[in-house]
């Protein structure tokens, strides 16, 4: 019997009980090498950089949840991005990225890929005509975040897939903020989905890992070759932690979304907040698109504080439940100042974020407690 429910597949895809022991959870195969039945007589694995049973279970599960043909797990989200970029782009090639990309992605393009000859342009991806105008004959990919980090802009995945494919390019979507529970870019026409599995997929702020899923198996095999060659793979314990997190992804995301809506409702009426950035708001410019391609609007919220940067910094320092920290997507709520923290690498560039911006990763605590905490902190602004 084929099971179609997301919650069922998150718990069971790639995770059959262990055939030798009956263990209902995939074991941690903390091993580097594997015995062979004669030279070349493999029992499925030879060396854990190339393949590991725990990592293989995670990769199969991710491919299933995203609706792709091949999943690959890496040591971090940035390792996944770097490996993909080195697979699909060569010196002289061109990539379009968001004009409000995550700071680490911007740094990868601006200081790493540029040094080996890959050209790039930062474009507002919510404007399809701007994207079409930026396409060149040497464009090999349009690199999308939706919603974006930290400005929560939304891009139309299906429309950008058409733009990319008309140009003979790939559409790559960073699905970290939404997770496959809320959004499935491959179904919308994307070619590759990228994740920092550190975030919502892991969900407990206890693992650093990344992943990507390809729609096309041949592309997946090319990336797998580079994964093995470059070696930034997810270890077995990290893979096990990510698998454990995925089992509760659906119920966690429902709570993240519900709590975010409570926090947004409080922020939109607060006199010390000048703007709330959240795709669930009807006035958000990408609301209709998000409504069409997402199951929910997510747990990430950004807002701008009256009084500028110093007021924003005071708010970040004053919360008690929202922990001042980088990263996102864990069960606990986090607060940060992107300009000084996660997006400091964009300072002085066209991608620099507003200095009065605060970003929240809304956790799964009591929603009323979170609202009370952020309202108290805003009194310091």
mmCIF file of N, CA and C in Angstrom, residues 214-261:
data_model
loop_
_atom_site.group_PDB
_atom_site.id
_atom_site.type_symbol
_atom_site.label_atom_id
_atom_site.label_comp_id
_atom_site.label_asym_id
_atom_site.label_seq_id
_atom_site.Cartn_x
_atom_site.Cartn_y
_atom_site.Cartn_z
ATOM 1 N N UNK A 214 17.102 16.993 -6.132
ATOM 2 C CA UNK A 214 16.966 17.304 -7.553
ATOM 3 C C UNK A 214 15.731 16.634 -8.127
ATOM 4 N N UNK A 215 15.128 17.313 -9.093
ATOM 5 C CA UNK A 215 13.979 16.723 -9.796
ATOM 6 C C UNK A 215 14.460 15.684 -10.806
ATOM 7 N N UNK A 216 15.600 15.956 -11.434
ATOM 8 C CA UNK A 216 16.149 15.106 -12.487
ATOM 9 C C UNK A 216 17.219 14.181 -11.904
ATOM 10 N N UNK A 217 17.108 12.894 -12.154
ATOM 11 C CA UNK A 217 18.058 11.952 -11.575
ATOM 12 C C UNK A 217 19.465 12.147 -12.125
ATOM 13 N N UNK A 218 19.582 12.486 -13.404
ATOM 14 C CA UNK A 218 20.916 12.667 -13.978
ATOM 15 C C UNK A 218 21.645 13.818 -13.311
ATOM 16 N N UNK A 219 20.937 14.932 -13.065
ATOM 17 C CA UNK A 219 21.541 16.044 -12.346
ATOM 18 C C UNK A 219 21.916 15.607 -10.932
ATOM 19 N N UNK A 220 21.051 14.812 -10.302
ATOM 20 C CA UNK A 220 21.357 14.303 -8.979
ATOM 21 C C UNK A 220 22.626 13.480 -8.957
ATOM 22 N N UNK A 221 22.846 12.680 -9.993
ATOM 23 C CA UNK A 221 24.062 11.869 -10.060
ATOM 24 C C UNK A 221 25.292 12.758 -10.245
ATOM 25 N N UNK A 222 25.153 13.825 -11.001
ATOM 26 C CA UNK A 222 26.281 14.749 -11.166
ATOM 27 C C UNK A 222 26.628 15.422 -9.846
ATOM 28 N N UNK A 223 25.605 15.842 -9.115
ATOM 29 C CA UNK A 223 25.868 16.459 -7.814
ATOM 30 C C UNK A 223 26.457 15.432 -6.851
ATOM 31 N N UNK A 224 25.970 14.191 -6.903
ATOM 32 C CA UNK A 224 26.499 13.144 -6.029
ATOM 33 C C UNK A 224 27.984 12.909 -6.301
ATOM 34 N N UNK A 225 28.398 12.981 -7.554
ATOM 35 C CA UNK A 225 29.817 12.838 -7.893
ATOM 36 C C UNK A 225 30.630 13.932 -7.218
ATOM 37 N N UNK A 226 30.133 15.176 -7.304
ATOM 38 C CA UNK A 226 30.841 16.287 -6.666
ATOM 39 C C UNK A 226 30.786 16.172 -5.142
ATOM 40 N N UNK A 227 29.655 15.697 -4.622
ATOM 41 C CA UNK A 227 29.556 15.504 -3.173
ATOM 42 C C UNK A 227 30.648 14.562 -2.681
ATOM 43 N N UNK A 228 30.814 13.452 -3.365
ATOM 44 C CA UNK A 228 31.833 12.478 -2.992
ATOM 45 C C UNK A 228 33.236 13.034 -3.213
ATOM 46 N N UNK A 229 33.425 13.743 -4.305
ATOM 47 C CA UNK A 229 34.742 14.274 -4.632
ATOM 48 C C UNK A 229 35.169 15.375 -3.665
ATOM 49 N N UNK A 230 34.232 16.266 -3.308
ATOM 50 C CA UNK A 230 34.548 17.400 -2.439
ATOM 51 C C UNK A 230 34.452 17.036 -0.962
ATOM 52 N N UNK A 231 33.541 16.116 -0.613
ATOM 53 C CA UNK A 231 33.580 15.481 0.689
ATOM 54 C C UNK A 231 32.859 16.133 1.839
ATOM 55 N N UNK A 232 32.111 17.226 1.602
ATOM 56 C CA UNK A 232 31.444 17.910 2.724
ATOM 57 C C UNK A 232 30.110 17.239 3.035
ATOM 58 N N UNK A 233 30.172 15.973 3.453
ATOM 59 C CA UNK A 233 28.960 15.178 3.648
ATOM 60 C C UNK A 233 28.455 15.299 5.085
ATOM 61 N N UNK A 234 27.174 15.004 5.264
ATOM 62 C CA UNK A 234 26.605 14.929 6.608
ATOM 63 C C UNK A 234 27.090 13.661 7.287
ATOM 64 N N UNK A 235 27.536 13.774 8.532
ATOM 65 C CA UNK A 235 27.947 12.605 9.286
ATOM 66 C C UNK A 235 26.750 11.785 9.726
ATOM 67 N N UNK A 236 26.977 10.542 10.162
ATOM 68 C CA UNK A 236 25.862 9.674 10.536
ATOM 69 C C UNK A 236 25.049 10.189 11.715
ATOM 70 N N UNK A 237 25.690 10.767 12.742
ATOM 71 C CA UNK A 237 24.915 11.266 13.868
ATOM 72 C C UNK A 237 24.105 12.493 13.473
ATOM 73 N N UNK A 238 24.718 13.376 12.671
ATOM 74 C CA UNK A 238 23.975 14.535 12.175
ATOM 75 C C UNK A 238 22.789 14.091 11.324
ATOM 76 N N UNK A 239 22.995 13.098 10.499
ATOM 77 C CA UNK A 239 21.899 12.577 9.670
ATOM 78 C C UNK A 239 20.788 12.009 10.545
ATOM 79 N N UNK A 240 21.164 11.305 11.606
ATOM 80 C CA UNK A 240 20.176 10.723 12.518
ATOM 81 C C UNK A 240 19.379 11.813 13.220
ATOM 82 N N UNK A 241 20.059 12.890 13.636
ATOM 83 C CA UNK A 241 19.361 13.993 14.290
ATOM 84 C C UNK A 241 18.372 14.660 13.333
ATOM 85 N N UNK A 242 18.783 14.837 12.079
ATOM 86 C CA UNK A 242 17.878 15.441 11.098
ATOM 87 C C UNK A 242 16.668 14.552 10.857
ATOM 88 N N UNK A 243 16.880 13.246 10.757
ATOM 89 C CA UNK A 243 15.766 12.308 10.587
ATOM 90 C C UNK A 243 14.814 12.370 11.776
ATOM 91 N N UNK A 244 15.368 12.438 12.978
ATOM 92 C CA UNK A 244 14.537 12.534 14.167
ATOM 93 C C UNK A 244 13.667 13.793 14.124
ATOM 94 N N UNK A 245 14.278 14.910 13.705
ATOM 95 C CA UNK A 245 13.524 16.157 13.628
ATOM 96 C C UNK A 245 12.408 16.096 12.599
ATOM 97 N N UNK A 246 12.687 15.486 11.459
ATOM 98 C CA UNK A 246 11.705 15.435 10.381
ATOM 99 C C UNK A 246 10.424 14.717 10.809
ATOM 100 N N UNK A 247 10.542 13.743 11.703
ATOM 101 C CA UNK A 247 9.367 12.984 12.143
ATOM 102 C C UNK A 247 8.278 13.895 12.727
ATOM 103 N N UNK A 248 8.672 14.990 13.363
ATOM 104 C CA UNK A 248 7.684 15.891 13.976
ATOM 105 C C UNK A 248 7.542 17.203 13.206
ATOM 106 N N UNK A 249 8.068 17.257 11.989
ATOM 107 C CA UNK A 249 8.052 18.510 11.227
ATOM 108 C C UNK A 249 6.632 19.052 11.058
ATOM 109 N N UNK A 250 5.697 18.205 10.691
ATOM 110 C CA UNK A 250 4.339 18.683 10.400
ATOM 111 C C UNK A 250 3.692 19.324 11.621
ATOM 112 N N UNK A 251 3.752 18.653 12.762
ATOM 113 C CA UNK A 251 3.096 19.220 13.944
ATOM 114 C C UNK A 251 3.825 20.465 14.429
ATOM 115 N N UNK A 252 5.143 20.490 14.284
ATOM 116 C CA UNK A 252 5.887 21.684 14.682
ATOM 117 C C UNK A 252 5.550 22.866 13.787
ATOM 118 N N UNK A 253 5.497 22.640 12.480
ATOM 119 C CA UNK A 253 5.227 23.749 11.563
ATOM 120 C C UNK A 253 3.842 24.327 11.784
ATOM 121 N N UNK A 254 2.878 23.475 12.083
ATOM 122 C CA UNK A 254 1.537 23.990 12.394
ATOM 123 C C UNK A 254 1.590 24.941 13.583
ATOM 124 N N UNK A 255 2.356 24.568 14.604
ATOM 125 C CA UNK A 255 2.453 25.420 15.798
ATOM 126 C C UNK A 255 3.278 26.674 15.514
ATOM 127 N N UNK A 256 4.369 26.549 14.764
ATOM 128 C CA UNK A 256 5.157 27.729 14.384
ATOM 129 C C UNK A 256 4.266 28.755 13.682
ATOM 130 N N UNK A 257 3.465 28.274 12.731
ATOM 131 C CA UNK A 257 2.596 29.175 11.962
ATOM 132 C C UNK A 257 1.555 29.830 12.854
ATOM 133 N N UNK A 258 0.930 29.046 13.725
ATOM 134 C CA UNK A 258 -0.110 29.587 14.595
ATOM 135 C C UNK A 258 0.462 30.632 15.549
ATOM 136 N N UNK A 259 1.626 30.352 16.123
ATOM 137 C CA UNK A 259 2.246 31.314 17.031
ATOM 138 C C UNK A 259 2.699 32.574 16.295
ATOM 139 N N UNK A 260 3.226 32.395 15.079
ATOM 140 C CA UNK A 260 3.654 33.560 14.302
ATOM 141 C C UNK A 260 2.478 34.486 14.028
ATOM 142 N N UNK A 261 1.327 33.915 13.738
ATOM 143 C CA UNK A 261 0.150 34.748 13.483
ATOM 144 C C UNK A 261 -0.236 35.560 14.719
#
